């Protein structure tokens, strides 16, 4: 790469050199969360571009995340040209926050106008069941509040605004389409919910106290991704929809668990029968992604088919 060349130009040139012309101008971008790479199965004429062929991209090191962009068509008829990230980058992998959002910027420069960002998340709101898909309408980004914001630093384009409002970050039109999709697919009301996503850095899952704190803060689901991508997408001027699949429950059951009470009850000859807190694992997260991925896939496919009719 010549020093005068902008890094985005190198990435765009590498991608385009590997694509047939009809796939090189995608309209919609999709980010596949943990266990949700099956979304590629509803794309046609798929061409994969491995991340290691794209300057500026790194590899995803997380199990369940591949490392390719998938280009293809989705939806009825000719279909809508889409690009899907099979595998994302998380700051906890050791990637710089700018690297984490770099693919979003590249997809924007390829011409996408709308982006659907998916993730696996822990349920904080006890009303949400494992397997529910949550349409995110707001977020609480603890790392942003303490200085890890992907938009810190020099602007990456002279057309970007320095200060980005987030009151309208999650497109009401796209969210509306999602609920129409659920109706169209005759899904139960409980299959699709709305809620606030908390971004935490990970890679540790929440302690019970952190779970309670997030609940008190009005959070519905918690995860380790998505928000940096949303911020970059908004800076790039994209319409954003973000979806969480609830893969596990975070909040511990009421009444759990005083060891002193337990010991005293045992000593009094009346052992307590208390529930044991769930211990979450990434394997469980991936399994739920596979089990419910098909519902997510059908919803996303329907929405993508409708997007060109939106304007
Ligand atoms: O990439 P996402 O947010 O879908 O993955 C979630 C958060 C962590 O990366 C991982 C924890 O199991 O799943």
Coordinates of C-alpha atoms and ligand atoms in Angstrom, one line a residue:
X1 CA 0.0 0.0 0.0
X2 CA 1.4 3.4 -0.9
X3 CA 1.7 5.8 2.0
X4 CA -0.7 8.2 0.3
X5 CA -3.4 5.6 0.0
X6 CA -6.1 5.7 2.6
X7 CA -6.4 2.3 4.4
X8 CA -10.1 2.1 3.5
X9 CA -9.2 2.2 -0.2
X10 CA -6.9 -0.8 0.2
X11 CA -9.7 -2.8 1.9
X12 CA -12.3 -1.8 -0.7
X13 CA -10.0 -2.7 -3.6
X14 CA -9.1 -6.1 -2.0
X15 CA -12.8 -6.9 -1.5
X16 CA -13.9 -5.8 -4.9
X17 CA -11.1 -7.7 -6.6
X18 CA -12.6 -10.9 -5.2
X19 CA -16.3 -10.2 -6.0
X20 CA -18.4 -10.5 -9.2
X21 CA -19.8 -7.1 -10.2
X22 CA -23.4 -7.8 -9.1
X23 CA -22.3 -8.4 -5.5
X24 CA -19.9 -5.5 -5.1
X25 CA -22.5 -3.0 -4.1
X26 CA -24.4 -4.5 -1.1
X27 CA -27.5 -2.6 0.2
X28 CA -27.8 -4.1 3.7
X29 CA -25.1 -5.1 6.1
X30 CA -25.6 -7.8 8.7
X31 CA -23.4 -8.7 11.7
X32 CA -23.8 -12.2 13.0
X33 CA -23.5 -12.7 16.7
X34 CA -22.2 -15.7 18.7
X35 CA -23.8 -18.8 17.3
X36 CA -25.8 -16.8 14.7
X37 CA -23.5 -17.4 11.7
X38 CA -26.4 -19.6 10.3
X39 CA -27.9 -16.4 9.0
X40 CA -25.7 -17.0 5.9
X41 CA -27.9 -20.0 5.1
X42 CA -30.7 -17.7 3.9
X43 CA -28.4 -15.9 1.4
X44 CA -28.1 -17.0 -2.2
X45 CA -25.1 -16.9 -4.6
X46 CA -22.8 -16.5 -1.7
X47 CA -19.2 -15.4 -2.2
X48 CA -16.9 -15.5 0.9
X49 CA -14.1 -13.0 1.4
X50 CA -11.9 -14.1 4.2
X51 CA -10.8 -11.4 6.7
X52 CA -7.2 -12.3 6.2
X53 CA -7.5 -11.1 2.6
X54 CA -8.7 -7.6 3.7
X55 CA -6.2 -5.0 4.8
X56 CA -7.1 -3.6 8.2
X57 CA -9.2 -6.6 9.2
X58 CA -8.0 -9.0 11.9
X59 CA -9.2 -12.5 12.8
X60 CA -12.0 -13.3 15.3
X61 CA -10.6 -15.5 18.0
X62 CA -13.9 -16.4 19.6
X63 CA -15.4 -19.9 19.2
X64 CA -18.5 -19.6 17.1
X65 CA -17.2 -16.6 15.1
X66 CA -15.8 -17.4 11.7
X67 CA -13.6 -14.8 9.9
X68 CA -15.2 -14.0 6.6
X69 CA -17.5 -11.5 4.9
X70 CA -20.3 -13.3 3.1
X71 CA -21.7 -11.5 0.0
X72 CA -25.0 -12.7 -1.5
X73 CA -28.7 -12.0 -2.1
X74 CA -31.5 -12.3 0.5
X75 CA -35.3 -12.1 0.2
X76 CA -37.8 -12.9 -2.5
X77 CA -37.4 -12.4 -6.2
X78 CA -34.0 -11.3 -7.3
X79 CA -33.2 -10.6 -3.7
X80 CA -31.5 -7.7 -2.0
X81 CA -27.7 -7.6 -2.2
X82 CA -26.3 -8.0 1.4
X83 CA -22.9 -8.4 3.1
X84 CA -22.8 -10.4 6.3
X85 CA -19.9 -10.4 8.8
X86 CA -19.4 -14.0 9.8
X87 CA -17.6 -13.3 13.0
X88 CA -17.0 -10.0 14.8
X89 CA -14.2 -8.5 16.9
X90 CA -14.6 -7.8 20.6
X91 CA -12.3 -5.5 22.7
X92 CA -11.8 -8.3 25.2
X93 CA -9.9 -10.3 22.5
X94 CA -7.3 -7.6 22.7
X95 CA -8.4 -5.8 19.6
X96 CA -8.2 -2.0 19.6
X97 CA -11.6 -0.4 19.7
X98 CA -11.0 1.2 16.3
X99 CA -10.2 -2.3 14.8
X100 CA -13.5 -3.6 16.3
X101 CA -15.5 -1.1 14.3
X102 CA -13.4 -1.0 11.2
X103 CA -15.5 -3.6 9.3
X104 CA -18.6 -1.4 9.9
X105 CA -16.9 1.5 8.3
X106 CA -15.7 -0.7 5.3
X107 CA -19.3 -2.0 4.8
X108 CA -20.6 1.6 4.9
X109 CA -18.0 2.6 2.2
X110 CA -19.1 -0.4 0.1
X111 CA -22.5 1.4 0.0
X112 CA -24.8 -0.3 2.6
X113 CA -27.5 2.0 3.9
X114 CA -29.0 -0.2 6.6
X115 CA -27.3 -2.5 9.1
X116 CA -28.8 -5.3 11.2
X117 CA -26.5 -6.1 14.1
X118 CA -27.2 -9.3 16.0
X119 CA -25.8 -10.7 19.3
X120 CA -26.2 -13.3 21.9
X121 CA -27.0 -11.8 25.3
X122 CA -27.8 -12.6 28.9
X123 CA -31.3 -11.8 30.1
X124 CA -31.4 -9.3 33.0
X125 CA -35.1 -8.7 32.9
X126 CA -36.7 -11.7 34.5
X127 CA -39.7 -11.4 32.2
X128 CA -37.5 -12.4 29.3
X129 CA -37.2 -16.1 28.6
X130 CA -34.2 -17.8 27.1
X131 CA -34.8 -18.0 23.4
X132 CA -36.6 -14.7 23.1
X133 CA -35.3 -12.2 20.5
X134 CA -35.1 -8.7 21.8
X135 CA -35.3 -5.7 19.4
X136 CA -33.0 -3.2 21.0
X137 CA -34.4 0.3 21.4
X138 CA -31.8 1.8 23.7
X139 CA -28.5 1.0 25.3
X140 CA -26.4 1.6 28.4
X141 CA -22.7 1.5 27.5
X142 CA -20.7 1.3 30.7
X143 CA -17.4 1.3 28.8
X144 CA -18.4 4.4 26.9
X145 CA -19.3 6.2 30.1
X146 CA -15.8 5.5 31.4
X147 CA -13.9 6.4 28.3
X148 CA -13.8 3.4 25.9
X149 CA -15.8 5.0 23.1
X150 CA -14.9 3.9 19.5
X151 CA -15.5 7.5 18.3
X152 CA -12.7 9.0 20.4
X153 CA -9.8 10.2 18.3
X154 CA -9.5 12.0 14.9
X155 CA -12.5 11.7 12.6
X156 CA -12.0 9.0 10.0
X157 CA -13.8 11.1 7.3
X158 CA -14.1 14.9 6.8
X159 CA -17.9 14.3 6.3
X160 CA -18.4 12.9 9.8
X161 CA -19.9 14.9 12.7
X162 CA -17.8 15.3 15.8
X163 CA -20.8 14.9 18.2
X164 CA -23.3 12.2 17.4
X165 CA -26.8 12.2 19.0
X166 CA -27.9 8.8 20.1
X167 CA -31.5 9.5 21.1
X168 CA -32.6 8.0 17.7
X169 CA -29.8 5.5 17.3
X170 CA -32.1 2.5 16.7
X171 CA -34.2 3.1 13.6
X172 CA -37.9 3.1 14.5
X173 CA -38.7 2.2 10.8
X174 CA -36.5 -0.9 11.0
X175 CA -37.8 -1.9 14.4
X176 CA -41.4 -1.6 13.0
X177 CA -40.5 -3.9 10.2
X178 CA -39.2 -6.5 12.7
X179 CA -42.6 -6.6 14.5
X180 CA -44.4 -6.8 11.1
X181 CA -42.1 -9.7 10.3
X182 CA -43.1 -11.5 13.5
X183 CA -46.7 -11.0 12.6
X184 CA -46.1 -12.2 9.1
X185 CA -44.4 -15.3 10.4
X186 CA -47.2 -15.9 12.9
X187 CA -44.8 -15.8 15.9
X188 CA -46.1 -15.8 19.4
X189 CA -45.9 -12.4 21.1
X190 CA -43.4 -13.8 23.5
X191 CA -41.0 -14.7 20.7
X192 CA -40.1 -11.0 20.1
X193 CA -39.6 -8.3 22.8
X194 CA -38.2 -4.8 23.0
X195 CA -35.5 -3.7 25.4
X196 CA -32.4 -1.9 26.5
X197 CA -29.0 -3.6 25.9
X198 CA -26.1 -3.0 28.3
X199 CA -22.6 -3.2 26.8
X200 CA -20.0 -4.6 29.2
X201 CA -16.4 -5.3 28.2
X202 CA -16.3 -8.9 29.2
X203 CA -14.8 -11.5 28.9
X204 CA -16.1 -12.3 32.4
X205 CA -19.9 -12.9 32.8
X206 CA -21.7 -10.8 35.4
X207 CA -21.5 -11.4 39.1
X208 CA -24.9 -11.5 40.8
X209 CA -24.3 -8.0 42.2
X210 CA -23.5 -6.7 38.7
X211 CA -26.7 -8.4 37.4
X212 CA -28.7 -6.7 40.1
X213 CA -27.1 -3.4 39.3
X214 CA -27.9 -3.6 35.7
X215 CA -31.5 -4.5 36.5
X216 CA -31.8 -1.5 38.7
X217 CA -30.4 0.6 35.9
X218 CA -33.3 -0.5 33.7
X219 CA -31.4 -2.9 31.5
X220 CA -33.1 -5.9 29.8
X221 CA -30.2 -7.7 28.2
X222 CA -26.4 -7.6 28.6
X223 CA -23.7 -8.5 26.2
X224 CA -20.1 -7.8 25.2
X225 CA -20.5 -6.4 21.7
X226 CA -22.8 -4.4 19.4
X227 CA -22.7 -0.9 20.9
X228 CA -19.3 0.0 19.4
X229 CA -20.6 -1.1 16.0
X230 CA -23.8 0.9 16.5
X231 CA -21.8 4.0 17.3
X232 CA -19.6 3.7 14.2
X233 CA -22.6 2.8 12.1
X234 CA -24.4 6.0 13.3
X235 CA -21.3 8.1 12.6
X236 CA -21.3 6.6 9.1
X237 CA -24.9 7.6 8.6
X238 CA -26.4 4.1 8.5
X239 CA -29.9 3.1 9.7
X240 CA -29.4 0.6 12.5
X241 CA -31.3 -2.2 13.9
X242 CA -29.9 -4.4 16.6
X243 CA -31.2 -7.8 17.9
X244 CA -30.3 -9.8 20.9
X245 CA -31.0 -13.5 21.3
X246 CA -31.4 -14.2 25.0
X247 CA -29.1 -17.2 25.5
X248 CA -29.1 -17.4 29.3
X249 CA -30.6 -15.7 32.4
X250 CA -28.3 -13.5 34.4
X251 CA -30.3 -12.5 37.4
X252 CA -30.1 -14.9 40.3
X253 CA -33.4 -16.2 41.8
X254 CA -34.9 -14.3 44.7
X255 CA -33.7 -15.5 48.1
X256 CA -30.4 -16.8 47.0
X257 CA -28.3 -17.6 49.1
X258 CA -27.0 -16.8 52.6
X259 CA -24.4 -19.3 53.7
X260 CA -25.0 -18.2 57.4
X261 CA -28.7 -19.0 57.1
X262 CA -27.9 -22.3 55.4
X263 CA -25.4 -23.3 58.1
X264 CA -27.8 -22.3 60.9
X265 CA -30.7 -24.2 59.2
X266 CA -28.4 -27.3 58.9
X267 CA -27.4 -27.0 62.6
X268 CA -31.0 -26.8 63.6
X269 CA -31.7 -30.0 61.6
X270 CA -33.8 -28.2 58.9
X271 CA -31.6 -28.0 55.8
X272 CA -32.8 -25.4 53.3
X273 CA -33.7 -26.3 49.8
X274 CA -32.4 -23.2 48.0
X275 CA -32.1 -22.8 44.2
X276 CA -28.6 -22.8 42.8
X277 CA -27.5 -19.8 40.7
X278 CA -27.0 -20.7 37.0
X279 CA -23.5 -20.8 35.8
X280 CA -23.4 -19.6 32.2
X281 CA -20.9 -20.9 29.7
X282 CA -20.0 -19.9 26.1
X283 CA -21.0 -23.4 25.0
X284 CA -24.5 -22.8 26.3
X285 CA -24.6 -19.4 24.5
X286 CA -23.6 -21.1 21.2
X287 CA -26.1 -23.9 21.6
X288 CA -29.0 -21.5 22.1
X289 CA -27.8 -19.6 19.1
X290 CA -28.0 -22.7 17.0
X291 CA -31.4 -23.7 18.5
X292 CA -33.1 -20.4 17.9
X293 CA -31.0 -19.2 15.0
X294 CA -33.6 -20.2 12.5
X295 CA -36.3 -17.9 13.9
X296 CA -33.8 -15.0 13.8
X297 CA -32.9 -16.0 10.3
X298 CA -36.5 -15.9 9.1
X299 CA -37.2 -12.6 10.7
X300 CA -34.1 -11.0 9.3
X301 CA -34.8 -12.5 5.8
X302 CA -38.3 -11.0 5.8
X303 CA -37.1 -7.6 7.0
X304 CA -34.3 -7.4 4.4
X305 CA -36.8 -8.2 1.7
X306 CA -38.9 -5.2 2.8
X307 CA -36.1 -2.7 3.2
X308 CA -35.9 -1.4 -0.4
X309 CA -39.7 -0.6 -0.2
X310 CA -39.2 1.6 2.9
X311 CA -38.5 4.9 1.2
Ligands
LIG1 O1 -20.6 -11.5 19.7 P1 -21.7 -11.7 20.7 O2 -22.0 -10.4 21.4 O3 -22.9 -12.3 20.0 O4 -21.2 -12.7 21.7 C1 -21.6 -12.9 23.1 C2 -20.8 -12.0 24.0 C3 -19.5 -12.7 24.1 O5 -18.7 -12.5 23.0 C4 -19.9 -14.2 24.1 C5 -20.1 -14.7 25.5 O6 -20.6 -16.0 25.5 O7 -21.2 -14.2 23.4

